[in-house]
Coordinates of C-alpha atoms and ligand atoms in Angstrom, one line a residue:
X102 CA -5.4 237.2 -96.8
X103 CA -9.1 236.8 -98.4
X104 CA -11.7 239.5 -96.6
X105 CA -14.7 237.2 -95.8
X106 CA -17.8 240.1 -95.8
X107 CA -21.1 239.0 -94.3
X108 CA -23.7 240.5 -96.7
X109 CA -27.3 240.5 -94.4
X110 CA -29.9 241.5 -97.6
X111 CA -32.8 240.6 -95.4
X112 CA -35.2 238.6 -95.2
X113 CA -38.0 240.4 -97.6
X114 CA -37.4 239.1 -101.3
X115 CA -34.6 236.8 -103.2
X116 CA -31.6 237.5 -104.4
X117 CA -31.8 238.2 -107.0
X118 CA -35.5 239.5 -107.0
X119 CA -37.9 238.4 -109.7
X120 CA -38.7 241.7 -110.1
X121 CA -39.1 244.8 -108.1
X122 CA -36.9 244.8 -105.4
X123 CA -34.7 247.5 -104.3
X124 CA -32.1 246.4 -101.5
X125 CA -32.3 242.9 -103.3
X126 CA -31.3 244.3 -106.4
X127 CA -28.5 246.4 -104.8
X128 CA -26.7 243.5 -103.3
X129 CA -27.5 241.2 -106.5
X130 CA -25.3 243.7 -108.5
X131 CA -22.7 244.7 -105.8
X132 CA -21.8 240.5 -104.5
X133 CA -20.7 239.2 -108.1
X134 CA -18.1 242.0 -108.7
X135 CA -17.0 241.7 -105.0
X136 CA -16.1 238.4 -105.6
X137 CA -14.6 238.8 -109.1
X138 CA -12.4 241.1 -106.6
X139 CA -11.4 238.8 -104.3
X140 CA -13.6 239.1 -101.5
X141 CA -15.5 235.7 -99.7
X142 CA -19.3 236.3 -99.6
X143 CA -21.4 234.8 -97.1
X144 CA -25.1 236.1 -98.1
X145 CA -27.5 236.3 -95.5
X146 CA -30.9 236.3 -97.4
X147 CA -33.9 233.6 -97.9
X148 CA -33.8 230.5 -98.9
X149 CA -35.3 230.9 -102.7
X150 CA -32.1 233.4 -103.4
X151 CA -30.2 232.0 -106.1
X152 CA -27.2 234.4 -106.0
X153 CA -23.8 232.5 -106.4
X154 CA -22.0 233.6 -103.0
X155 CA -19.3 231.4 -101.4
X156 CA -21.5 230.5 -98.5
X157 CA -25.4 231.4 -97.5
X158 CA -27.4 231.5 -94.4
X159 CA -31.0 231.9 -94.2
X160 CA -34.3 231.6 -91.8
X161 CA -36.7 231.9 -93.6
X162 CA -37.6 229.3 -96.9
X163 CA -38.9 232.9 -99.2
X164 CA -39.1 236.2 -99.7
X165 CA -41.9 237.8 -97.0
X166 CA -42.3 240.6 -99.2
X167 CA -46.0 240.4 -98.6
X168 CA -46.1 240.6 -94.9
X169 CA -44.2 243.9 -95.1
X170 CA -45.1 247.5 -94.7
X171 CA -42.4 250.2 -94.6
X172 CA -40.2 251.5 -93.4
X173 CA -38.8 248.2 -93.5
X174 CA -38.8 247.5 -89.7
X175 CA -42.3 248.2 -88.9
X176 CA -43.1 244.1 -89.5
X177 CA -40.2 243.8 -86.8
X178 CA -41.0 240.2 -85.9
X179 CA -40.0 238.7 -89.1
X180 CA -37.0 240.9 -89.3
X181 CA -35.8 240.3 -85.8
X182 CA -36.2 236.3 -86.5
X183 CA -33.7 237.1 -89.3
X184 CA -31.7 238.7 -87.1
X185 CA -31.5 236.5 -84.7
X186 CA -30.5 233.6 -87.0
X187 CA -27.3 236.2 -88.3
X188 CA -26.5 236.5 -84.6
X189 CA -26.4 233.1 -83.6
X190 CA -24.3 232.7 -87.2
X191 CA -22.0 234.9 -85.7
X192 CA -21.5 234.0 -82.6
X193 CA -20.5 230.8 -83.4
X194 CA -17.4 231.9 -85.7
X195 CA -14.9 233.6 -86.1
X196 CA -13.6 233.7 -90.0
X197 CA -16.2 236.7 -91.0
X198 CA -14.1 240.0 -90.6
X199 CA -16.6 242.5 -91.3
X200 CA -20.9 242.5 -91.7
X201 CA -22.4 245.0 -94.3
X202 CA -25.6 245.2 -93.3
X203 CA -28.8 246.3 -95.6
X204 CA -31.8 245.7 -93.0
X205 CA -33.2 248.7 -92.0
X206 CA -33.0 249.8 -87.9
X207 CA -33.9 246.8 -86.3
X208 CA -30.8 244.9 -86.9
X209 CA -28.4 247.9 -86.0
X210 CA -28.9 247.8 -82.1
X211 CA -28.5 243.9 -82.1
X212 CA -25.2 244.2 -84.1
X213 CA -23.7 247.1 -82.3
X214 CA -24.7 245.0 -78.9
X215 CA -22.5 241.6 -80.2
X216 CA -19.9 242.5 -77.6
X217 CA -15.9 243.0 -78.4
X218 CA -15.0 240.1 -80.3
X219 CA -17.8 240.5 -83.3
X220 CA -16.6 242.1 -86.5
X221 CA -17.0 245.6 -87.4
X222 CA -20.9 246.7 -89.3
X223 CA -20.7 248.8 -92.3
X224 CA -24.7 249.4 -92.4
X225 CA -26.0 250.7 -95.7
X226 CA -28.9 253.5 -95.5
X227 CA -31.5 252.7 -98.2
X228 CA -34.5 254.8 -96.9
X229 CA -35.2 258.7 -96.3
X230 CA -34.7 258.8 -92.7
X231 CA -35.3 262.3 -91.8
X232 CA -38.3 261.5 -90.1
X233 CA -37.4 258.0 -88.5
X234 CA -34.7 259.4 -85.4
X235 CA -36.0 257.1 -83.2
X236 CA -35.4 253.7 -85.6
X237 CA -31.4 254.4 -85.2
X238 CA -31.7 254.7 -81.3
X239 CA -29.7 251.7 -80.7
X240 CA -26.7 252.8 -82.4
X241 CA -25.8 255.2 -79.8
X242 CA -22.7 253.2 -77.9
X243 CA -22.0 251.1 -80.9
X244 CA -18.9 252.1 -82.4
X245 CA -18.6 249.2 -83.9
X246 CA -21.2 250.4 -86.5
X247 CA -20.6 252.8 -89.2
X248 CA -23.4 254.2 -91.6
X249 CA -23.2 254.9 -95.2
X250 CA -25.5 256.5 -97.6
X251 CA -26.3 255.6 -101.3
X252 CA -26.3 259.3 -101.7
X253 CA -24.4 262.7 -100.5
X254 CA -28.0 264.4 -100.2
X255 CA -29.7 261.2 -98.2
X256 CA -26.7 261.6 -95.4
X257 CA -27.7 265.5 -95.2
X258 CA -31.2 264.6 -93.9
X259 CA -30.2 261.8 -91.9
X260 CA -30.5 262.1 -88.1
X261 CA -27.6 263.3 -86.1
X262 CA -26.8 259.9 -84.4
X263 CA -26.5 258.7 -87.8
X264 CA -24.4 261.1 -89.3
X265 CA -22.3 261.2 -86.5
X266 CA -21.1 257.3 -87.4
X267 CA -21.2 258.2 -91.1
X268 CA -18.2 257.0 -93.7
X269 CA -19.6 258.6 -96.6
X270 CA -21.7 257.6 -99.6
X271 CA -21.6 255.4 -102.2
X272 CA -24.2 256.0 -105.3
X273 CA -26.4 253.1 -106.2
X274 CA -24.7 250.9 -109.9
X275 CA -26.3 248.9 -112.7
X276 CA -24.7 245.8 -114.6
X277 CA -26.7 247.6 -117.6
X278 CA -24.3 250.2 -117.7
X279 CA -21.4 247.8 -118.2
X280 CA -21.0 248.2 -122.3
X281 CA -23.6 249.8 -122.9
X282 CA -24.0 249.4 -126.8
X283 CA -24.3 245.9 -126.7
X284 CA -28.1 245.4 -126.6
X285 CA -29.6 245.6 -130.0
X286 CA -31.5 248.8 -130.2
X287 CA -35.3 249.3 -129.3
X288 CA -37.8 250.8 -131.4
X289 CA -38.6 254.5 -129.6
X290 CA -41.8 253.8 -127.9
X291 CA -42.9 257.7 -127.5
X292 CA -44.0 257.0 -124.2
X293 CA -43.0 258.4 -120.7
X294 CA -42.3 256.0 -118.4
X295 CA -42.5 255.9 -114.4
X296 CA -40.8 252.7 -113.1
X297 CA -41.2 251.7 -109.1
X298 CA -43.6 251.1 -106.3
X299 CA -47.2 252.6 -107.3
X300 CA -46.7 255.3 -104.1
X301 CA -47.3 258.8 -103.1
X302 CA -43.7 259.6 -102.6
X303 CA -43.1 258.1 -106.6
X304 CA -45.8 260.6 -107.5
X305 CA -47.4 258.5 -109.6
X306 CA -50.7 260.5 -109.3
X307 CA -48.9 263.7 -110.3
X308 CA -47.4 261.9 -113.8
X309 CA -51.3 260.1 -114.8
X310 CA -52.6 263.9 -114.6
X311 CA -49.8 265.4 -116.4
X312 CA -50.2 262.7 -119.1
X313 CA -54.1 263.2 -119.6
X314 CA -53.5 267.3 -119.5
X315 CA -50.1 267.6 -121.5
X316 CA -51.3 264.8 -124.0
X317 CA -48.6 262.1 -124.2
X318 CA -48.4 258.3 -123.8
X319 CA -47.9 257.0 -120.3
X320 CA -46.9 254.0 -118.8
X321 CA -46.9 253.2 -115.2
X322 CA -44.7 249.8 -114.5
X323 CA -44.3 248.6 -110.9
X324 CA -45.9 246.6 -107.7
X325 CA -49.3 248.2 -106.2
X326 CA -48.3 247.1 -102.4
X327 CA -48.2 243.5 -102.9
X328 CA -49.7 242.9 -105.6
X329 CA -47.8 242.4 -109.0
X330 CA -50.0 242.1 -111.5
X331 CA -53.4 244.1 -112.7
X332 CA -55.7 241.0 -112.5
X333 CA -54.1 240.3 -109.0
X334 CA -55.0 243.2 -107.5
X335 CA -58.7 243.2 -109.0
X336 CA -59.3 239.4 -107.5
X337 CA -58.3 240.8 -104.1
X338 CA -61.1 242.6 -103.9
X339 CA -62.2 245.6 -101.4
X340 CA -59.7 244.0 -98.3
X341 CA -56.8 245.0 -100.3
X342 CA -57.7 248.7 -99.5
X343 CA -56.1 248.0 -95.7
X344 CA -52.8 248.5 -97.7
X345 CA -51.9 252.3 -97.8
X346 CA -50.6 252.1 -101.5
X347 CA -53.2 250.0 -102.8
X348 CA -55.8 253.0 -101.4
X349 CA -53.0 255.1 -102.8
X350 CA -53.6 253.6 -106.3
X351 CA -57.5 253.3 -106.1
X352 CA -57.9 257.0 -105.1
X353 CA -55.7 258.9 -106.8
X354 CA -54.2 257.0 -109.9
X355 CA -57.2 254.7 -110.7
X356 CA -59.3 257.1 -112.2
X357 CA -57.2 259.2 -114.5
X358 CA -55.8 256.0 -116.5
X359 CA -57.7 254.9 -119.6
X360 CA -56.2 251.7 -120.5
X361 CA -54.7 252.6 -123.6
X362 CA -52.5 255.4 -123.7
X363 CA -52.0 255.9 -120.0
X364 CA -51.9 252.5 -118.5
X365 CA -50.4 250.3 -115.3
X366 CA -49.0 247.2 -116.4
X367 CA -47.9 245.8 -113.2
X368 CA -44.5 244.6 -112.1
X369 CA -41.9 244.3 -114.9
X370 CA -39.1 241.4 -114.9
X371 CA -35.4 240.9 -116.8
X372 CA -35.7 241.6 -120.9
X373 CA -39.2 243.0 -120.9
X374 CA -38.2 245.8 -118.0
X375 CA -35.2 246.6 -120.0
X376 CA -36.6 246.9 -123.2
X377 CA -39.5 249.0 -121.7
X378 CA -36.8 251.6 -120.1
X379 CA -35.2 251.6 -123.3
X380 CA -37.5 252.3 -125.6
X381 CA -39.7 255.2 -123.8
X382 CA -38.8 258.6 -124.2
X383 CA -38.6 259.4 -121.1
X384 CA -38.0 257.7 -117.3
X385 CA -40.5 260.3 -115.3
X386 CA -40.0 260.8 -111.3
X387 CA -42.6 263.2 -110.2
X388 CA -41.4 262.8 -106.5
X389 CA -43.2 263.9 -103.4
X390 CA -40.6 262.6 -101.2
X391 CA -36.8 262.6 -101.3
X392 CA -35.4 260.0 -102.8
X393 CA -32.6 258.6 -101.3
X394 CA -30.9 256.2 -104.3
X395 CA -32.6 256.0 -107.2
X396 CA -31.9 252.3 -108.9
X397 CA -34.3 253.1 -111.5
X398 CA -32.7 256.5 -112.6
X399 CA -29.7 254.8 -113.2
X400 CA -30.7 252.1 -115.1
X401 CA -32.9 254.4 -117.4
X402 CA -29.7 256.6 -118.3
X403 CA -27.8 253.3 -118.3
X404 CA -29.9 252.1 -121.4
X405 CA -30.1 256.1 -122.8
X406 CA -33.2 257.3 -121.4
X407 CA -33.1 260.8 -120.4
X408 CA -34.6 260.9 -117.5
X409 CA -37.4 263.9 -116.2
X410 CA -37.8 264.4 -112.6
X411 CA -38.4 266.7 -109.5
X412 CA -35.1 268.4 -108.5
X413 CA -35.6 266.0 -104.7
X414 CA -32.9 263.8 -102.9
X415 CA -30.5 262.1 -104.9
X416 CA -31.6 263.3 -108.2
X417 CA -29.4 266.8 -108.6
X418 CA -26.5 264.5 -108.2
X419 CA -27.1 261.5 -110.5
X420 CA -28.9 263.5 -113.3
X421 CA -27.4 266.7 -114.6
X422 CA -29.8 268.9 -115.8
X423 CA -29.3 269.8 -119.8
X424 CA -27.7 266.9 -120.6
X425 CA -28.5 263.5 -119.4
X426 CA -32.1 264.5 -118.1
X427 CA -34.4 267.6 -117.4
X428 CA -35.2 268.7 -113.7
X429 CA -37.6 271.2 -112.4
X430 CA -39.0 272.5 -108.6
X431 CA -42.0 272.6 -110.1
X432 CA -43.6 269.8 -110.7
X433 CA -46.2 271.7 -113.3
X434 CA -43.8 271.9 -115.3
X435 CA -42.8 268.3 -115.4
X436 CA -45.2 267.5 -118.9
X437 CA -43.6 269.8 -120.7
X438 CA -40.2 268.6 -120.3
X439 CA -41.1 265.4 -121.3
X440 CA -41.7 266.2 -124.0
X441 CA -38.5 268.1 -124.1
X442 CA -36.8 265.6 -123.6
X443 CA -36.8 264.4 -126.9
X444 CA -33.9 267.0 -127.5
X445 CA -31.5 264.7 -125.6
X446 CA -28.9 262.8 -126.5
X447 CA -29.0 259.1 -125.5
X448 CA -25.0 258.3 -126.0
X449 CA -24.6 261.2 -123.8
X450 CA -26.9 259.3 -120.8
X451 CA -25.3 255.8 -121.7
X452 CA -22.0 257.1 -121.3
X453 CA -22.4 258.7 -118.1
X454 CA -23.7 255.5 -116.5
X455 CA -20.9 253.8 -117.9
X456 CA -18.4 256.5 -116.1
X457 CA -20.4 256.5 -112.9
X458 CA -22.6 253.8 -112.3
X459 CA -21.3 250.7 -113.4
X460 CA -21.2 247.5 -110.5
X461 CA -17.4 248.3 -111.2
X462 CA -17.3 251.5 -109.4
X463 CA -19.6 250.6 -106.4
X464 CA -17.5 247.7 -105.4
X465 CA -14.6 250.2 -105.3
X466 CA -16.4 251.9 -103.8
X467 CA -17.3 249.2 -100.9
X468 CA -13.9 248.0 -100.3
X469 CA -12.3 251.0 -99.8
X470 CA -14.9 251.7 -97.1
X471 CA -14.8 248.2 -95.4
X472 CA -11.6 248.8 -95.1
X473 CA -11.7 252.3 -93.5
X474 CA -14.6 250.3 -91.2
X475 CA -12.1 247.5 -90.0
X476 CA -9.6 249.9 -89.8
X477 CA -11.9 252.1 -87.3
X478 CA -13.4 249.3 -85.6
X479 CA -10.1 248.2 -84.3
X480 CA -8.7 251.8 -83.1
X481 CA -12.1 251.8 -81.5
Ligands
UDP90 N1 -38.3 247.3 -110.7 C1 -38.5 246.3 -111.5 N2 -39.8 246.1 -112.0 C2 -40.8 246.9 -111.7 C3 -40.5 248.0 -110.8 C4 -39.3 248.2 -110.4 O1 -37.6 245.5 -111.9 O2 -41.9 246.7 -112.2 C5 -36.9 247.5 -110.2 C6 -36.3 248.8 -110.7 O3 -35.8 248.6 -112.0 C7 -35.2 249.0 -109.7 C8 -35.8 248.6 -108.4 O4 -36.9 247.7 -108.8 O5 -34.1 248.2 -109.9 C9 -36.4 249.7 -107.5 O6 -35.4 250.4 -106.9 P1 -35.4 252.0 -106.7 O7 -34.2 252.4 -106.0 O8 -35.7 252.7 -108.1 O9 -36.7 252.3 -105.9 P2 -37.1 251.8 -104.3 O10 -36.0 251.0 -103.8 O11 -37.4 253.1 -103.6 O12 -38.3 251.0 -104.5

């Protein structure tokens, strides 16, 4: 009989995303092999998402990426409107046999309250959530809710109550590193690269110093808060500053770039994000926080970018050290690897995502789990 999974990607960006977008990008890649595998997808997202699924529910008409502040719950209203509008979805059927969940917290204590007859929640964990016990409160009771993580080291730091309705961990895939010698080749750039949110836990303040001191080329790509592009964020004036990230990126990344060889260009989309990753060097992660997936590092080993990061969160297990990428405790250190890393092979970094990381394996990955969730959820 066809499995008919409830995919909630929330209600902060479409699916696929235009361009950054973590959660957004996870589901875009995991819902088309799902399918190709048999499985009915009803995607719970925003209006504007243009994801083929078999069936889609929404609340809102767009992304409200700008109204949000993380973790992802903190603008709870807008989340809880979305919730509400998977609820009443719910309620009124009966054909969905599980929900795989990617909102963060808030939509956990409503799904594990749904009473008897509502399917089983596999919730996804996309966020460090060592310091955030109380955002999980609700899922004390809820048996019908089981966690997972996108990494082995994420779980390790989650809280207790989380752990404790834990089905393992399933590590974060690219469609790049489906064949990967089928893009034409890029011209080596010679620049690092850091990829993601402008943020303290990204470090991008640690990589603009390393690059003035160490002397290579740097390129920041990536979102400041809301803002996606340079001229954006200048036309918004001094009121932007109320955003943490934007006061992050005034203060302490701002004044060590020089518009030429250490530069922000802003959010990167499709070809031009791929061809960037290709073509640098390096993918540098000078993290100050742990990171819990890491899309980025697998789509920079995906297109043969070694990739040079702090030995945090997921990285030890998606990067080994000597081989596909350089890692270091000290994050001193982290300028001269770059330019270490020239010494790596790219075939060996392609082929690992294509071992590892492909769409392929995390849909496995997912089945297997949604079944161990059904099958829990009805010994429960
Ligand atoms: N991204 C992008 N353009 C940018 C910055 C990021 O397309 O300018 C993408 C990046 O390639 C990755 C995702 O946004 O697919 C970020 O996910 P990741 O897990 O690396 O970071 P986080 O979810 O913590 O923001």
């Amino acid at each position: 009989m066809t499995l008919t999974v409830l995919i909630n990607a929330g209600p902060w960006l479409p699916v696929p995303p235009a361009g950054y977008g973590g959660i957004e990008n996870v589901v875009a890649t995991l819902v088309p092999e799902l399918r190709r595998l048999g499985v009915r997808v009803v995607l719970a997202s925003v209006d504007s998402s243009t994801l083929p699924c078999d069936e889609r529910i929404s609340v809102f008409a767009d992304g409200q990426f700008a109204a949000l502040q993380r973790p992802y719950n903190q603008v709870s209203g807008i989340a809880q409107a979305h919730l509400a509008g998977v609820v009443r979805e719910l309620r009124g059927r009966d054909d969905i046999d599980l929900v795989h969940d990617h909102v963060e917290a808030v939509g956990l204590a409503t799904l594990a309250a749904l009473g008897p007859d509502a399917p089983p929640v596999l919730h996804t964990l996309h966020w460090d959530l060592a310091k955030h016990p109380e955002l999980y409160g609700g899922l004390d009771g809820g048996r019908r809710v089981r966690v997972n993580g996108v990494s082995a080291a994420q779980l390790a730091r989650a809280p207790q109550a989380l752990r404790d309705h834990s089905v393992g961990h399933v590590h974060l895939a690219t469609p790049l590193a489906v064949d990967p010698h089928r893009r034409p080749p890029v011209a080596q750039g010679g620049y690092a690269l850091v990829l993601g949110r402008i943020n303290p836990g990204k470090g991008q303040d640690v990589a603009v110093r390393l690059a003035r001191r160490v002397g290579f080329p740097l390129v920041l790509a990536g979102p400041v808060g809301p803002y996606h592009r340079p001229a954006d964020l200048a036309a918004a004036g001094a009121p932007a500053r109320q955003n943490p990230d934007v006061r992050f990126f005034h203060d302490e990344v701002a004044p060590h770039l020089d518009g030429d060889r250490v530069r922000w260009i802003g959010t990167v989309a499709g070809r031009d994000r791929d061809d960037l990753l290709a073509a640098a060097r390096a993918t540098l992660f000078p993290l100050r926080w742990e990171e819990p997936g890491g899309t980025a590092v697998v789509e920079s080993l995906a297109l043969g970018t070694p990739v040079v990061a702090t030995a945090r969160g997921c990285l030890p297990e998606l990067v080994e050290h000597g081989r596909t990428g350089l890692l270091t405790d000290d994050e001193q250190e982290l300028g001269d690897l770059v330019l270490a890393a020239d010494l790596l092979e790219p075939d060996e970094c392609r082929r690992e995502a294509a071992a590892r990381f492909t769409p392929a394996v995390m849909a496995r990955r997912y089945l297997a789990l949604y079944d161990r969730v059904r099958r829990l959820g009805s010994a429960a």
